[in-house]
Amino acid sequence: MRFGVITLFPELVQALGTGGITARAMARELISVSCRNTRDFTEDRPSSVDERPYGGGPGMVMSAQPLCAATRAAREAMAEGADGAAGAAVHTVYLTPQGRRFDQARARELAQHDALLLVCGRYEGVDERFIASDVDEELSLGDFVLSGGELPTMAVIEAITRLLPGALGHEDSAVEDSFSGALLDCPHFTRPEEFEGRKVPEVLLSGDHAAIRDWRAEQALVRTVERRPDLIRNAVLTSVQREQLERVRQQREQGVNPNWEREQ
Ligand code: 4GY
């Protein structure tokens, strides 16, 4: 997967190459991340990437011209394709709280592209005509406001990278994780058996693999019911999970805490 990034802070995004799974994926040539600085594409007043908003109001707006020039240059370079052949499709994404919500399903879909171009805004946002002319899709990481699109861009790159075959050390990890099954993950424990008076749930020490699998599945349901009931409504559950869910709901109705912490 080839990622292109349009940003005023390329050094921020290039940190993806300094550690973790994205750095390893770069070293293995599973991904490449090529940044372009928006400031290098200004045509008028040297290095002016922002202007005061038409209609007045506080702050500045990023001008359409350098963004268009930068994305078009990036798209042309990326369309050459890894093999040098022309015409590869480049999907252009703008990160903004106004976008459609990014989630694991969207990460899986975006992982199918050969080339993704991610555009980072700053200030109050970008001239809407840039979005109209050059952006295929607006994505939001959530209902909060940052100062720029760089951190969301890095999050999207990492979420996609870990889905690429060969990117994770242990091939099962991506499948087992939270959201692959559309539920929250179960709680995890490691040594010691007791930490500050809190004990590891008995079943995890039992060596009974079937019991452990069932307990983890049930705890995943418990957490999802407690923290994200909205996910339950859309989840496709196995018949075992439906029975577990029924039991968890009954316990909650009877005032019994089905959470692992009750054991403590
Ligand atoms: N939340 N999800 C987000 C964001 C910063 C001004 C436009 C978000 O995706 N992006 O908060 N982005 C703003 C800053 C320009 C992007």
XYZ file of C-alpha atoms in Angstrom, residues 26-198:
173
model
C 8.016 0.272 5.780
C 11.201 -1.754 6.291
C 9.434 -4.792 4.799
C 8.190 -2.609 1.919
C 4.557 -3.473 2.699
C 3.831 0.251 2.833
C 5.453 3.501 1.802
C 4.589 6.934 3.219
C 5.493 9.895 1.068
C 4.838 13.379 2.466
C 4.489 16.653 0.574
C 4.583 20.005 2.318
C 1.629 22.182 1.276
C 3.891 25.218 1.692
C 6.061 24.052 -1.225
C 3.126 24.502 -3.634
C 2.206 28.150 -3.127
C 2.214 30.294 -6.262
C 1.447 33.855 -5.198
C 2.909 35.527 -2.106
C 5.740 33.171 -1.134
C 4.749 30.535 1.422
C 1.234 31.879 2.100
C -0.993 28.851 2.676
C -3.812 30.616 4.542
C -6.064 33.675 4.147
C -8.804 35.429 6.147
C -12.254 33.861 5.718
C -14.773 35.468 3.330
C -17.742 36.635 5.387
C -15.493 37.449 8.326
C -14.951 35.651 11.590
C -11.978 34.446 13.597
C -9.018 32.452 12.350
C -7.677 31.640 8.942
C -8.662 29.274 6.132
C -6.256 27.229 4.015
C -6.246 28.416 0.397
C -7.450 26.062 -2.316
C -4.534 26.705 -4.692
C -1.578 25.137 -2.771
C -3.748 22.228 -1.624
C -4.903 21.541 -5.183
C -1.356 21.839 -6.540
C 0.065 19.565 -3.826
C -2.612 16.871 -4.163
C -2.391 16.901 -7.965
C 1.401 16.545 -7.867
C 1.090 13.719 -5.339
C -1.640 11.991 -7.345
C 0.410 12.155 -10.517
C 3.483 10.700 -8.797
C 1.450 8.003 -7.024
C -0.550 7.040 -10.119
C 2.649 5.784 -11.685
C 2.185 2.679 -9.575
C 4.705 0.574 -7.725
C 5.729 -1.103 -11.001
C 6.077 2.181 -12.908
C 2.903 1.517 -14.919
C 0.672 4.573 -15.286
C -2.989 4.910 -14.348
C -3.193 3.391 -10.860
C -6.212 4.806 -9.021
C -5.419 7.110 -6.102
C -8.159 7.548 -3.483
C -8.041 11.002 -1.874
C -9.208 11.423 1.740
C -9.600 14.607 3.799
C -9.607 14.222 7.597
C -12.213 16.410 9.301
C -14.808 16.215 12.078
C -17.349 16.886 9.273
C -16.505 13.567 7.611
C -18.161 10.193 7.727
C -17.094 8.285 10.823
C -13.972 6.120 10.395
C -14.223 2.636 11.889
C -12.772 -0.851 11.505
C -15.073 -1.685 8.589
C -13.927 1.434 6.750
C -10.284 0.531 7.519
C -10.854 -2.871 5.905
C -12.351 -1.228 2.810
C -9.581 1.350 2.503
C -6.975 -1.427 2.833
C -8.141 -2.659 -0.594
C -6.772 0.436 -2.379
C -3.278 0.455 -3.927
C -2.712 4.121 -3.220
C -4.285 6.441 -0.618
C -3.689 10.184 -0.487
C -4.461 11.731 2.909
C -4.847 15.492 3.168
C -4.275 17.282 6.487
C -5.953 20.622 7.156
C -4.911 23.225 9.736
C -6.346 26.521 11.052
C -10.157 26.756 10.782
C -10.208 24.347 7.856
C -9.709 24.391 4.093
C -11.437 26.307 1.272
C -14.485 24.163 0.434
C -13.673 24.360 -3.292
C -10.569 22.229 -2.731
C -12.798 19.504 -1.223
C -15.275 19.833 -4.090
C -12.608 19.509 -6.766
C -10.031 17.079 -5.367
C -11.351 15.035 -2.424
C -13.079 11.668 -2.897
C -14.084 11.180 0.711
C -14.121 13.079 4.025
C -13.408 10.977 7.125
C -13.770 11.764 10.837
C -12.081 9.906 13.661
C -14.677 11.090 16.140
C -16.578 13.980 17.633
C -13.683 16.019 18.948
C -11.606 18.837 17.523
C -7.859 18.693 16.974
C -5.595 21.390 15.560
C -4.795 19.519 12.381
C -5.404 16.372 10.391
C -1.944 14.867 11.045
C -2.822 12.718 14.066
C -6.016 11.352 12.440
C -3.985 10.655 9.283
C -1.402 8.708 11.288
C -4.168 6.768 13.028
C -5.764 5.844 9.698
C -2.389 4.743 8.266
C -1.707 2.535 11.277
C -5.214 1.030 11.326
C -4.885 0.088 7.650
C -1.267 -1.114 7.894
C -2.023 -3.667 10.604
C -4.609 -5.251 8.272
C -2.086 -5.865 5.482
C -0.889 -9.471 5.192
C 2.525 -9.873 6.827
C 2.339 -6.630 8.833
C 1.746 -8.250 12.231
C 4.199 -10.690 13.747
C 1.513 -13.083 14.892
C -0.961 -13.584 12.046
C -3.884 -14.362 14.394
C -3.608 -11.065 16.244
C -5.588 -8.983 13.768
C -8.414 -11.520 13.713
C -8.614 -11.886 17.484
C -8.644 -8.200 18.268
C -11.538 -6.083 19.342
C -13.986 -5.238 16.533
C -13.007 -8.042 14.208
C -15.954 -9.710 15.902
C -17.790 -6.378 16.243
C -17.628 -6.616 20.055
C -15.218 -5.097 22.570
C -12.193 -7.160 23.585
C -12.157 -9.262 26.767
C -9.932 -8.189 29.718
C -6.320 -9.398 29.664
C -4.046 -10.450 32.533
C -0.387 -11.384 32.920
C 1.954 -12.133 35.827
C 1.837 -11.844 38.773
C -1.255 -13.830 39.900
C -2.008 -11.102 42.442
C -1.257 -7.414 42.009
C -2.055 -4.861 44.741
C -4.666 -7.253 46.155
C -6.372 -7.925 42.810
